Amino acid sequence: MLDKGEKTPSTRVRSVWCFLMLSLMMTTLVFIFNNSSIEMSWPLNICRTTSVPRTPQPYNNTTTPIVSVSTPQYFVAYPHQYPFILDQPNRCWQESPFLVIMIPVAPNNREARDIIRDTWGKETTVLGKVVSHYFLLGQSREGGELLDEQVLQESQKHQDILQSNFVDSYNNLTIKTMVMFEWLSSHCPNTSYAMKVDSDIFLNVHNLVNMLLEAPQHLYMTGLVARSAPVLRDQNSKWFMPVSVFPESIYPPYALGLGYVFSLDLPKKILEASLHVKAVYIEDVYVGLCMRHLGIALTDPPSGSLFRATVPYMESHCYWTSVITTLLESSNRLSDIWELYQTQRRSDC
Ligand SMILES: *[C@@H]1O[C@H](CO)[C@@H](O)[C@H](O)[C@H]1NC(C)=O
Ligand SMILES: *[C@@H]1O[C@H](CO)[C@@H](O)[C@H](O)[C@H]1NC(C)=O
Ligand SMILES: *[C@@H]1O[C@H](CO)[C@@H](O)[C@H](O)[C@H]1NC(C)=O
Ligand SMILES: *[C@@H]1O[C@H](CO)[C@@H](O)[C@H](O)[C@H]1NC(C)=O
């Protein structure tokens, strides 16, 4: 869960701005008070930021909705058996990769898959370690037989598609994530790490493997770790969460779904936890809830600038060789940025 619009830095800028304005007004008021004795009310609420929790409109109090919000869509049908329609049953144990990269993508998004195969998906041996990738698909609701046939052919050609039979939709991403953990725990007995990464991400596989060579080997999960993220109660939010589904006001720590890495002993444990933690539709939050249930802390990356949510305003000369992930506006940008990355690699970055 990551909002490309609401960023904490802007809140910080606003706080600084408010502090300066308040100081200025203070000075002015002191001046006025010294010259006359007018009573003035102090305009404190001008500095309330939008991050102050708002009372959600449809609720009279925090426990009972007046307007009945149907909650089933915020829960997800998991645990449940979702068989694979397209699989690579032997590839992972035969290849025994050090790192497996799992990419959730919609069935009709062939373009994103091809761009990845042509860019960071090509990195199959890095620092002497075998790396492989798989695309994770559900079933398209409207694609029909034509799309099924195209995906089948694509799978036969590239041998990198895992497709399960749940409906592929945004609200079912938790199912996709859990099916990913199931597949990893049963197909990759000799793999050290896996990464879940979205298709619109620049991924520097070299830096990733380099970090993992020094990383803990057990009970390890890292990425962009969200701590103290507020639960959004605004029904218009993409991540609206009804109190009846999750009553706490702060989420436990979780790694943002755009790209997180974990040791291969975790999938089995997360699946065990999922039997006790009711599945919610925000997939990265749900993994965080399972981690809390297990009592396993998330690890921050060795440097705060490795996992980036956005391209910085001023990107440095060696930017693409210095990061592990960066979220792009769309996967179409990946080809250009991959070129740029190759250029930076050849220069003295
Ligand atoms: C909230 O509920 C109380 C009692 O149930 C009622 O008196 C009050 O008018 C309600 N407030 C709103 C804003 O609906
Ligand atoms: C909320 O409303 C319900 C029913 O109207 C009531 O039982 C409950 O005590 C209220 N909670 C608070 C915090 O006011
Ligand atoms: C999620 O997948 C299940 C199983 O295929 C399906 O019944 C349900 O309608 C899907 N939910 C959404 C919101 O797509
Ligand atoms: C697992 O991988 C290691 C090193 O990659 C190799 O030495 C070992 O034989 C493999 N084990 C199995 C069961 O494939």
mmCIF file of C-alpha atoms and ligand atoms in Angstrom:
data_model
loop_
_atom_site.group_PDB
_atom_site.id
_atom_site.type_symbol
_atom_site.label_atom_id
_atom_site.label_comp_id
_atom_site.label_asym_id
_atom_site.label_seq_id
_atom_site.Cartn_x
_atom_site.Cartn_y
_atom_site.Cartn_z
ATOM 1 C CA MET A 1 0.000 0.000 0.000
ATOM 2 C CA LEU A 2 1.608 3.204 -1.107
ATOM 3 C CA ASP A 3 -0.062 6.442 -2.036
ATOM 4 C CA LYS A 4 1.844 8.199 -4.769
ATOM 5 C CA GLY A 5 0.006 11.431 -3.800
ATOM 6 C CA GLU A 6 0.279 11.883 -0.027
ATOM 7 C CA LYS A 7 3.905 12.057 0.968
ATOM 8 C CA THR A 8 5.242 12.688 4.441
ATOM 9 C CA PRO A 9 7.977 15.078 3.241
ATOM 10 C CA SER A 10 5.305 17.578 2.124
ATOM 11 C CA THR A 11 3.805 17.391 5.603
ATOM 12 C CA ARG A 12 7.228 18.180 6.976
ATOM 13 C CA VAL A 13 7.645 21.111 4.595
ATOM 14 C CA ARG A 14 4.238 22.363 5.676
ATOM 15 C CA SER A 15 5.188 22.074 9.351
ATOM 16 C CA VAL A 16 8.332 24.121 8.774
ATOM 17 C CA TRP A 17 6.330 26.654 6.790
ATOM 18 C CA CYS A 18 3.721 26.856 9.543
ATOM 19 C CA PHE A 19 6.392 27.314 12.161
ATOM 20 C CA LEU A 20 7.880 30.209 10.196
ATOM 21 C CA MET A 21 4.451 31.791 9.653
ATOM 22 C CA LEU A 22 3.570 31.419 13.322
ATOM 23 C CA SER A 23 6.859 33.028 14.333
ATOM 24 C CA LEU A 24 6.147 35.901 11.974
ATOM 25 C CA MET A 25 2.615 36.342 13.344
ATOM 26 C CA MET A 26 3.910 36.137 16.888
ATOM 27 C CA THR A 27 6.296 38.985 16.183
ATOM 28 C CA THR A 28 3.527 41.015 14.545
ATOM 29 C CA LEU A 29 1.148 40.374 17.428
ATOM 30 C CA VAL A 30 3.726 41.318 20.025
ATOM 31 C CA PHE A 31 4.117 44.539 18.073
ATOM 32 C CA ILE A 32 0.328 45.145 18.006
ATOM 33 C CA PHE A 33 -0.048 44.281 21.708
ATOM 34 C CA ASN A 34 2.661 46.759 22.571
ATOM 35 C CA ASN A 35 0.841 49.524 20.741
ATOM 36 C CA SER A 36 -2.765 48.845 21.666
ATOM 37 C CA SER A 37 -4.533 46.336 23.852
ATOM 38 C CA ILE A 38 -6.889 44.562 21.484
ATOM 39 C CA GLU A 39 -7.917 41.026 22.441
ATOM 40 C CA MET A 40 -7.141 38.595 19.670
ATOM 41 C CA SER A 41 -7.834 34.940 19.350
ATOM 42 C CA TRP A 42 -4.887 32.804 18.479
ATOM 43 C CA PRO A 43 -5.345 31.111 15.092
ATOM 44 C CA LEU A 44 -3.785 27.816 16.073
ATOM 45 C CA ASN A 45 -5.729 25.492 13.840
ATOM 46 C CA ILE A 46 -4.191 26.858 10.642
ATOM 47 C CA CYS A 47 -1.368 24.417 11.171
ATOM 48 C CA ARG A 48 -3.413 21.268 11.405
ATOM 49 C CA THR A 49 -2.137 19.011 8.709
ATOM 50 C CA THR A 50 -4.341 16.697 6.720
ATOM 51 C CA SER A 51 -2.705 13.744 8.456
ATOM 52 C CA VAL A 52 -4.701 14.480 11.617
ATOM 53 C CA PRO A 53 -7.126 11.537 11.786
ATOM 54 C CA ARG A 54 -10.541 12.617 10.599
ATOM 55 C CA THR A 55 -13.767 11.175 11.835
ATOM 56 C CA PRO A 56 -15.086 9.110 8.969
ATOM 57 C CA GLN A 57 -18.292 10.583 7.561
ATOM 58 C CA PRO A 58 -20.602 7.585 7.615
ATOM 59 C CA TYR A 59 -19.885 6.761 11.236
ATOM 60 C CA ASN A 60 -21.665 8.196 14.213
ATOM 61 C CA ASN A 61 -19.143 6.747 16.598
ATOM 62 C CA THR A 62 -16.088 4.654 15.975
ATOM 63 C CA THR A 63 -17.679 1.274 16.467
ATOM 64 C CA THR A 64 -20.988 1.293 14.665
ATOM 65 C CA PRO A 65 -21.544 2.343 11.052
ATOM 66 C CA ILE A 66 -24.814 4.200 10.460
ATOM 67 C CA VAL A 67 -24.633 3.630 6.727
ATOM 68 C CA SER A 68 -24.100 -0.088 6.581
ATOM 69 C CA VAL A 69 -20.841 -0.813 4.798
ATOM 70 C CA SER A 70 -20.791 -4.341 3.472
ATOM 71 C CA THR A 71 -17.558 -5.759 4.838
ATOM 72 C CA PRO A 72 -17.092 -9.027 2.878
ATOM 73 C CA GLN A 73 -15.136 -7.253 0.110
ATOM 74 C CA TYR A 74 -12.566 -6.159 2.706
ATOM 75 C CA PHE A 75 -12.014 -9.716 3.777
ATOM 76 C CA VAL A 76 -10.561 -12.130 1.307
ATOM 77 C CA ALA A 77 -11.293 -15.801 0.666
ATOM 78 C CA TYR A 78 -8.129 -17.198 2.170
ATOM 79 C CA PRO A 79 -7.041 -19.806 3.312
ATOM 80 C CA HIS A 80 -8.555 -21.744 0.451
ATOM 81 C CA GLN A 81 -7.296 -24.178 -2.184
ATOM 82 C CA TYR A 82 -6.433 -22.343 -5.407
ATOM 83 C CA PRO A 83 -4.948 -24.843 -7.866
ATOM 84 C CA PHE A 84 -2.513 -23.794 -10.581
ATOM 85 C CA ILE A 85 -3.729 -23.797 -14.177
ATOM 86 C CA LEU A 86 -0.238 -23.042 -15.497
ATOM 87 C CA ASP A 87 2.724 -24.192 -13.470
ATOM 88 C CA GLN A 88 6.462 -24.854 -13.570
ATOM 89 C CA PRO A 89 6.427 -27.806 -11.216
ATOM 90 C CA ASN A 90 10.111 -28.810 -11.486
ATOM 91 C CA ARG A 91 12.006 -25.738 -12.572
ATOM 92 C CA CYS A 92 12.791 -24.246 -9.167
ATOM 93 C CA TRP A 93 14.168 -27.326 -7.454
ATOM 94 C CA GLN A 94 16.066 -28.350 -10.583
ATOM 95 C CA GLU A 95 17.719 -24.944 -10.984
ATOM 96 C CA SER A 96 18.124 -24.366 -7.233
ATOM 97 C CA PRO A 97 18.434 -20.588 -7.646
ATOM 98 C CA PHE A 98 19.888 -18.500 -4.850
ATOM 99 C CA LEU A 99 17.145 -15.927 -5.403
ATOM 100 C CA VAL A 100 13.665 -16.217 -6.919
ATOM 101 C CA ILE A 101 11.902 -13.046 -8.055
ATOM 102 C CA MET A 102 8.098 -13.214 -8.072
ATOM 103 C CA ILE A 103 6.177 -10.630 -10.107
ATOM 104 C CA PRO A 104 2.396 -10.348 -9.701
ATOM 105 C CA VAL A 105 0.891 -9.070 -12.939
ATOM 106 C CA ALA A 106 -2.539 -9.105 -14.595
ATOM 107 C CA PRO A 107 -3.023 -11.788 -17.285
ATOM 108 C CA ASN A 108 -3.569 -9.221 -20.051
ATOM 109 C CA ASN A 109 -0.400 -7.283 -19.214
ATOM 110 C CA ARG A 110 1.861 -9.093 -21.681
ATOM 111 C CA GLU A 111 3.656 -5.835 -22.378
ATOM 112 C CA ALA A 112 4.924 -5.461 -18.800
ATOM 113 C CA ARG A 113 6.118 -9.080 -18.791
ATOM 114 C CA ASP A 114 8.010 -8.640 -22.057
ATOM 115 C CA ILE A 115 9.702 -5.458 -20.846
ATOM 116 C CA ILE A 116 10.835 -7.223 -17.663
ATOM 117 C CA ARG A 117 12.109 -10.244 -19.635
ATOM 118 C CA ASP A 118 14.095 -7.770 -21.696
ATOM 119 C CA THR A 119 15.523 -5.784 -18.784
ATOM 120 C CA TRP A 120 16.120 -6.977 -15.202
ATOM 121 C CA GLY A 121 14.565 -10.369 -15.963
ATOM 122 C CA LYS A 122 17.634 -11.124 -18.111
ATOM 123 C CA GLU A 123 19.911 -11.106 -15.065
ATOM 124 C CA THR A 124 20.084 -14.849 -14.405
ATOM 125 C CA THR A 125 23.608 -15.144 -12.998
ATOM 126 C CA VAL A 126 24.680 -12.335 -10.710
ATOM 127 C CA LEU A 127 27.883 -12.335 -8.626
ATOM 128 C CA GLY A 128 28.067 -16.077 -9.276
ATOM 129 C CA LYS A 129 24.537 -16.682 -7.967
ATOM 130 C CA VAL A 130 21.608 -18.088 -9.949
ATOM 131 C CA VAL A 131 18.576 -15.800 -10.071
ATOM 132 C CA SER A 132 15.241 -16.699 -11.656
ATOM 133 C CA HIS A 133 11.921 -14.932 -12.051
ATOM 134 C CA TYR A 134 8.282 -16.011 -12.351
ATOM 135 C CA PHE A 135 5.153 -14.047 -13.206
ATOM 136 C CA LEU A 136 2.179 -14.641 -10.970
ATOM 137 C CA LEU A 137 -1.283 -14.517 -12.543
ATOM 138 C CA GLY A 138 -4.844 -15.122 -11.501
ATOM 139 C CA GLN A 139 -7.644 -15.681 -13.977
ATOM 140 C CA SER A 140 -8.983 -12.794 -15.982
ATOM 141 C CA ARG A 141 -12.672 -12.154 -15.460
ATOM 142 C CA GLU A 142 -13.253 -10.804 -18.970
ATOM 143 C CA GLY A 143 -10.329 -12.076 -21.068
ATOM 144 C CA GLY A 144 -12.085 -15.187 -22.325
ATOM 145 C CA GLU A 145 -10.607 -18.124 -24.208
ATOM 146 C CA LEU A 146 -8.515 -15.980 -26.517
ATOM 147 C CA LEU A 147 -6.527 -14.533 -23.620
ATOM 148 C CA ASP A 148 -6.223 -17.987 -21.982
ATOM 149 C CA GLU A 149 -4.773 -19.316 -25.231
ATOM 150 C CA GLN A 150 -2.321 -16.395 -25.556
ATOM 151 C CA VAL A 151 -1.133 -16.814 -21.977
ATOM 152 C CA LEU A 152 -0.704 -20.567 -22.546
ATOM 153 C CA GLN A 153 1.498 -19.947 -25.591
ATOM 154 C CA GLU A 154 3.490 -17.320 -23.751
ATOM 155 C CA SER A 155 4.004 -19.768 -20.903
ATOM 156 C CA GLN A 156 5.222 -22.500 -23.252
ATOM 157 C CA LYS A 157 7.641 -20.076 -24.846
ATOM 158 C CA HIS A 158 9.128 -18.535 -21.696
ATOM 159 C CA GLN A 159 8.473 -21.136 -18.955
ATOM 160 C CA ASP A 160 8.073 -18.366 -16.401
ATOM 161 C CA ILE A 161 4.312 -18.127 -15.792
ATOM 162 C CA LEU A 162 2.447 -19.381 -12.738
ATOM 163 C CA GLN A 163 -1.302 -18.976 -13.057
ATOM 164 C CA SER A 164 -3.806 -19.914 -10.398
ATOM 165 C CA ASN A 165 -7.594 -20.053 -10.714
ATOM 166 C CA PHE A 166 -8.765 -17.170 -8.478
ATOM 167 C CA VAL A 167 -10.197 -14.023 -10.089
ATOM 168 C CA ASP A 168 -7.312 -11.649 -10.827
ATOM 169 C CA SER A 169 -8.371 -8.306 -9.335
ATOM 170 C CA TYR A 170 -6.978 -5.588 -7.111
ATOM 171 C CA ASN A 171 -9.012 -6.735 -4.121
ATOM 172 C CA ASN A 172 -7.672 -10.265 -4.554
ATOM 173 C CA LEU A 173 -3.986 -9.358 -4.325
ATOM 174 C CA THR A 174 -3.820 -10.939 -0.880
ATOM 175 C CA ILE A 175 -4.824 -14.264 -2.441
ATOM 176 C CA LYS A 176 -2.097 -13.813 -5.057
ATOM 177 C CA THR A 177 0.484 -13.127 -2.372
ATOM 178 C CA MET A 178 -0.507 -16.139 -0.283
ATOM 179 C CA VAL A 179 -0.543 -18.409 -3.345
ATOM 180 C CA MET A 180 2.975 -17.120 -4.010
ATOM 181 C CA PHE A 181 4.076 -18.184 -0.504
ATOM 182 C CA GLU A 182 2.442 -21.599 -1.064
ATOM 183 C CA TRP A 183 4.264 -22.086 -4.349
ATOM 184 C CA LEU A 184 7.641 -21.032 -2.953
ATOM 185 C CA SER A 185 7.385 -23.229 0.124
ATOM 186 C CA SER A 186 6.531 -26.305 -1.945
ATOM 187 C CA HIS A 187 8.696 -25.799 -5.059
ATOM 188 C CA CYS A 188 11.992 -24.208 -4.001
ATOM 189 C CA PRO A 189 13.653 -26.416 -1.347
ATOM 190 C CA ASN A 190 17.141 -25.220 -2.213
ATOM 191 C CA THR A 191 16.591 -21.490 -2.570
ATOM 192 C CA SER A 192 17.863 -18.944 -0.054
ATOM 193 C CA TYR A 193 15.788 -15.843 -0.773
ATOM 194 C CA ALA A 194 12.779 -14.615 -2.695
ATOM 195 C CA MET A 195 11.575 -11.180 -3.625
ATOM 196 C CA LYS A 196 8.061 -10.052 -4.407
ATOM 197 C CA VAL A 197 8.207 -7.101 -6.746
ATOM 198 C CA ASP A 198 5.598 -5.189 -8.742
ATOM 199 C CA SER A 199 5.852 -4.940 -12.521
ATOM 200 C CA ASP A 200 6.277 -1.149 -12.602
ATOM 201 C CA ILE A 201 9.516 -1.218 -10.626
ATOM 202 C CA PHE A 202 13.118 -0.704 -11.638
ATOM 203 C CA LEU A 203 15.056 -3.504 -9.978
ATOM 204 C CA ASN A 204 18.835 -3.514 -9.645
ATOM 205 C CA VAL A 205 19.418 -7.265 -9.300
ATOM 206 C CA HIS A 206 23.170 -6.814 -8.822
ATOM 207 C CA ASN A 207 22.729 -4.605 -5.747
ATOM 208 C CA LEU A 208 20.001 -6.905 -4.454
ATOM 209 C CA VAL A 209 22.199 -10.015 -4.608
ATOM 210 C CA ASN A 210 25.074 -8.042 -3.141
ATOM 211 C CA MET A 211 22.921 -7.061 -0.163
ATOM 212 C CA LEU A 212 21.681 -10.636 0.297
ATOM 213 C CA LEU A 213 25.208 -12.064 0.386
ATOM 214 C CA GLU A 214 25.583 -10.222 3.714
ATOM 215 C CA ALA A 215 22.006 -10.619 4.950
ATOM 216 C CA PRO A 216 20.633 -12.835 7.744
ATOM 217 C CA GLN A 217 19.712 -16.270 6.405
ATOM 218 C CA HIS A 218 16.712 -16.958 8.608
ATOM 219 C CA LEU A 219 13.479 -15.198 9.614
ATOM 220 C CA TYR A 220 14.480 -12.251 7.462
ATOM 221 C CA MET A 221 12.253 -9.790 5.648
ATOM 222 C CA THR A 222 13.276 -6.385 4.375
ATOM 223 C CA GLY A 223 12.229 -3.664 1.958
ATOM 224 C CA LEU A 224 10.624 -0.276 2.516
ATOM 225 C CA VAL A 225 9.274 -0.891 5.997
ATOM 226 C CA ALA A 226 6.206 1.159 6.952
ATOM 227 C CA ARG A 227 6.051 1.800 10.680
ATOM 228 C CA SER A 228 3.081 3.369 12.482
ATOM 229 C CA ALA A 229 1.099 3.705 9.256
ATOM 230 C CA PRO A 230 -2.391 5.028 10.056
ATOM 231 C CA VAL A 231 -5.403 2.910 9.138
ATOM 232 C CA LEU A 232 -7.383 4.883 6.558
ATOM 233 C CA ARG A 233 -11.049 5.330 7.489
ATOM 234 C CA ASP A 234 -12.010 7.574 4.587
ATOM 235 C CA GLN A 235 -14.343 5.561 2.379
ATOM 236 C CA ASN A 236 -13.030 7.312 -0.703
ATOM 237 C CA SER A 237 -9.508 6.097 -0.072
ATOM 238 C CA LYS A 238 -8.146 3.268 -2.174
ATOM 239 C CA TRP A 239 -7.118 1.665 1.122
ATOM 240 C CA PHE A 240 -10.282 2.276 3.119
ATOM 241 C CA MET A 241 -10.475 -0.158 6.010
ATOM 242 C CA PRO A 242 -13.698 -0.459 8.052
ATOM 243 C CA VAL A 243 -13.350 -0.492 11.833
ATOM 244 C CA SER A 244 -15.350 -3.719 11.882
ATOM 245 C CA VAL A 245 -12.584 -5.435 9.878
ATOM 246 C CA PHE A 246 -9.561 -3.874 11.592
ATOM 247 C CA PRO A 247 -10.319 -1.872 14.758
ATOM 248 C CA GLU A 248 -6.782 -0.712 15.585
ATOM 249 C CA SER A 249 -5.868 2.776 14.370
ATOM 250 C CA ILE A 250 -2.240 2.004 13.431
ATOM 251 C CA TYR A 251 -0.993 -0.894 11.313
ATOM 252 C CA PRO A 252 1.840 -3.034 12.668
ATOM 253 C CA PRO A 253 5.116 -2.696 10.719
ATOM 254 C CA TYR A 254 4.903 -4.084 7.187
ATOM 255 C CA ALA A 255 7.101 -4.050 4.091
ATOM 256 C CA LEU A 256 5.549 -2.049 1.249
ATOM 257 C CA GLY A 257 4.231 -4.390 -1.420
ATOM 258 C CA LEU A 258 6.064 -2.724 -4.261
ATOM 259 C CA GLY A 259 9.153 -4.773 -3.437
ATOM 260 C CA TYR A 260 10.161 -6.847 -0.430
ATOM 261 C CA VAL A 261 12.695 -9.599 0.108
ATOM 262 C CA PHE A 262 12.597 -12.570 2.469
ATOM 263 C CA SER A 263 14.460 -15.689 3.448
ATOM 264 C CA LEU A 264 12.880 -18.922 2.234
ATOM 265 C CA ASP A 265 12.086 -20.201 5.721
ATOM 266 C CA LEU A 266 9.392 -17.533 6.033
ATOM 267 C CA PRO A 267 6.747 -18.658 3.486
ATOM 268 C CA LYS A 268 5.869 -21.776 5.497
ATOM 269 C CA LYS A 269 5.623 -19.777 8.732
ATOM 270 C CA ILE A 270 3.492 -17.058 7.137
ATOM 271 C CA LEU A 271 1.135 -19.737 5.803
ATOM 272 C CA GLU A 272 0.829 -21.216 9.294
ATOM 273 C CA ALA A 273 0.082 -17.761 10.703
ATOM 274 C CA SER A 274 -2.572 -17.179 8.026
ATOM 275 C CA LEU A 275 -4.663 -19.931 9.638
ATOM 276 C CA HIS A 276 -5.030 -17.661 12.672
ATOM 277 C CA VAL A 277 -5.069 -14.164 11.150
ATOM 278 C CA LYS A 278 -8.159 -13.254 9.159
ATOM 279 C CA ALA A 279 -7.207 -12.220 5.614
ATOM 280 C CA VAL A 280 -7.719 -8.558 4.701
ATOM 281 C CA TYR A 281 -7.556 -7.247 1.148
ATOM 282 C CA ILE A 282 -4.479 -5.003 1.554
ATOM 283 C CA GLU A 283 -1.853 -7.616 0.797
ATOM 284 C CA ASP A 284 1.265 -6.034 2.282
ATOM 285 C CA VAL A 285 -0.590 -5.101 5.459
ATOM 286 C CA TYR A 286 -1.786 -8.698 5.719
ATOM 287 C CA VAL A 287 1.764 -10.060 5.476
ATOM 288 C CA GLY A 288 2.668 -7.573 8.245
ATOM 289 C CA LEU A 289 -0.196 -8.914 10.391
ATOM 290 C CA CYS A 290 1.095 -12.458 9.909
ATOM 291 C CA MET A 291 4.624 -11.344 10.825
ATOM 292 C CA ARG A 292 3.289 -9.746 14.013
ATOM 293 C CA HIS A 293 1.432 -12.961 14.826
ATOM 294 C CA LEU A 294 4.716 -14.850 14.402
ATOM 295 C CA GLY A 295 6.569 -12.302 16.534
ATOM 296 C CA ILE A 296 9.159 -11.786 13.788
ATOM 297 C CA ALA A 297 10.491 -8.244 13.398
ATOM 298 C CA LEU A 298 11.079 -6.725 9.981
ATOM 299 C CA THR A 299 14.649 -5.738 9.146
ATOM 300 C CA ASP A 300 15.502 -2.330 7.744
ATOM 301 C CA PRO A 301 17.764 -2.406 4.682
ATOM 302 C CA PRO A 302 21.469 -1.659 5.353
ATOM 303 C CA SER A 303 20.986 1.769 3.822
ATOM 304 C CA GLY A 304 17.834 3.867 3.748
ATOM 305 C CA SER A 305 18.315 4.813 0.113
ATOM 306 C CA LEU A 306 18.334 1.299 -1.395
ATOM 307 C CA PHE A 307 14.564 0.793 -1.646
ATOM 308 C CA ARG A 308 13.027 3.907 -3.126
ATOM 309 C CA ALA A 309 9.340 4.561 -3.592
ATOM 310 C CA THR A 310 9.868 7.301 -6.169
ATOM 311 C CA VAL A 311 12.503 8.748 -8.449
ATOM 312 C CA PRO A 312 14.047 11.645 -6.515
ATOM 313 C CA TYR A 313 13.441 15.132 -7.844
ATOM 314 C CA MET A 314 17.135 15.544 -8.632
ATOM 315 C CA GLU A 315 18.494 12.147 -9.584
ATOM 316 C CA SER A 316 22.253 11.908 -9.255
ATOM 317 C CA HIS A 317 24.641 10.866 -12.013
ATOM 318 C CA CYS A 318 24.978 7.368 -10.534
ATOM 319 C CA TYR A 319 21.424 7.018 -9.268
ATOM 320 C CA TRP A 320 20.432 3.754 -11.013
ATOM 321 C CA THR A 321 23.604 1.948 -9.965
ATOM 322 C CA SER A 322 23.092 2.964 -6.322
ATOM 323 C CA VAL A 323 19.543 1.719 -5.599
ATOM 324 C CA ILE A 324 17.789 -1.644 -5.430
ATOM 325 C CA THR A 325 14.216 -0.603 -6.284
ATOM 326 C CA THR A 326 12.483 2.492 -7.570
ATOM 327 C CA LEU A 327 8.812 2.806 -8.461
ATOM 328 C CA LEU A 328 8.304 4.139 -12.001
ATOM 329 C CA GLU A 329 5.266 5.958 -13.385
ATOM 330 C CA SER A 330 4.678 2.941 -15.607
ATOM 331 C CA SER A 331 6.522 -0.162 -16.736
ATOM 332 C CA ASN A 332 6.966 1.477 -20.165
ATOM 333 C CA ARG A 333 9.687 3.666 -18.681
ATOM 334 C CA LEU A 334 11.679 0.595 -17.716
ATOM 335 C CA SER A 335 13.327 0.116 -21.139
ATOM 336 C CA ASP A 336 14.753 3.649 -21.196
ATOM 337 C CA ILE A 337 15.881 3.489 -17.604
ATOM 338 C CA TRP A 338 17.509 0.127 -18.198
ATOM 339 C CA GLU A 339 19.604 1.741 -20.962
ATOM 340 C CA LEU A 340 20.532 4.537 -18.603
ATOM 341 C CA TYR A 341 21.495 1.999 -15.950
ATOM 342 C CA GLN A 342 23.747 0.139 -18.421
ATOM 343 C CA THR A 343 25.429 3.416 -19.314
ATOM 344 C CA GLN A 344 25.996 4.289 -15.666
ATOM 345 C CA ARG A 345 27.404 0.815 -15.045
ATOM 346 C CA ARG A 346 29.941 1.267 -17.838
ATOM 347 C CA SER A 347 30.993 4.690 -16.556
ATOM 348 C CA ASP A 348 32.835 5.103 -13.263
ATOM 349 C CA CYS A 349 29.787 4.755 -11.049
HETATM 350 C C1 LIG B 1 -25.137 9.874 17.006
HETATM 351 O O1 LIG B 1 -25.945 9.021 17.777
HETATM 352 C C2 LIG B 1 -26.579 9.637 18.882
HETATM 353 C C3 LIG B 1 -27.270 8.590 19.716
HETATM 354 O O2 LIG B 1 -27.229 7.326 19.083
HETATM 355 C C4 LIG B 1 -27.539 10.704 18.338
HETATM 356 O O3 LIG B 1 -28.142 11.367 19.425
HETATM 357 C C5 LIG B 1 -26.744 11.707 17.499
HETATM 358 O O4 LIG B 1 -27.623 12.646 16.904
HETATM 359 C C6 LIG B 1 -25.973 11.009 16.409
HETATM 360 N N1 LIG B 1 -25.113 11.937 15.726
HETATM 361 C C7 LIG B 1 -25.110 12.088 14.404
HETATM 362 C C8 LIG B 1 -24.160 13.069 13.835
HETATM 363 O O5 LIG B 1 -25.811 11.415 13.672
HETATM 364 C C1 LIG B 2 -21.598 3.562 19.470
HETATM 365 O O1 LIG B 2 -22.935 3.267 19.194
HETATM 366 C C2 LIG B 2 -23.385 2.054 19.689
HETATM 367 C C3 LIG B 2 -24.830 1.837 19.218
HETATM 368 O O2 LIG B 2 -25.446 3.027 18.820
HETATM 369 C C4 LIG B 2 -23.250 2.055 21.218
HETATM 370 O O3 LIG B 2 -23.663 0.796 21.733
HETATM 371 C C5 LIG B 2 -21.827 2.324 21.599
HETATM 372 O O4 LIG B 2 -21.706 2.432 23.005
HETATM 373 C C6 LIG B 2 -21.331 3.597 20.958
HETATM 374 N N1 LIG B 2 -19.906 3.796 21.223
HETATM 375 C C7 LIG B 2 -19.388 4.960 21.567
HETATM 376 C C8 LIG B 2 -17.920 4.987 21.771
HETATM 377 O O5 LIG B 2 -20.060 5.982 21.690
HETATM 378 C C1 LIG B 3 -11.531 -13.073 -5.540
HETATM 379 O O1 LIG B 3 -11.375 -14.408 -5.973
HETATM 380 C C2 LIG B 3 -12.454 -15.253 -5.616
HETATM 381 C C3 LIG B 3 -12.070 -16.642 -6.050
HETATM 382 O O2 LIG B 3 -11.833 -16.706 -7.413
HETATM 383 C C4 LIG B 3 -13.725 -14.742 -6.283
HETATM 384 O O3 LIG B 3 -14.814 -15.550 -5.900
HETATM 385 C C5 LIG B 3 -13.977 -13.304 -5.876
HETATM 386 O O4 LIG B 3 -15.060 -12.778 -6.586
HETATM 387 C C6 LIG B 3 -12.766 -12.456 -6.156
HETATM 388 N N1 LIG B 3 -12.967 -11.146 -5.588
HETATM 389 C C7 LIG B 3 -12.767 -10.033 -6.280
HETATM 390 C C8 LIG B 3 -13.013 -8.754 -5.540
HETATM 391 O O5 LIG B 3 -12.396 -10.039 -7.436
HETATM 392 C C1 LIG B 4 21.595 -26.941 -3.076
HETATM 393 O O1 LIG B 4 22.454 -25.950 -3.591
HETATM 394 C C2 LIG B 4 23.802 -26.088 -3.179
HETATM 395 C C3 LIG B 4 24.562 -24.897 -3.711
HETATM 396 O O2 LIG B 4 23.884 -24.211 -4.691
HETATM 397 C C4 LIG B 4 24.330 -27.412 -3.684
HETATM 398 O O3 LIG B 4 25.666 -27.575 -3.227
HETATM 399 C C5 LIG B 4 23.465 -28.540 -3.150
HETATM 400 O O4 LIG B 4 23.861 -29.754 -3.689
HETATM 401 C C6 LIG B 4 22.012 -28.314 -3.498
HETATM 402 N N1 LIG B 4 21.167 -29.296 -2.864
HETATM 403 C C7 LIG B 4 20.200 -29.943 -3.498
HETATM 404 C C8 LIG B 4 19.397 -30.902 -2.679
HETATM 405 O O5 LIG B 4 19.922 -29.736 -4.669
#
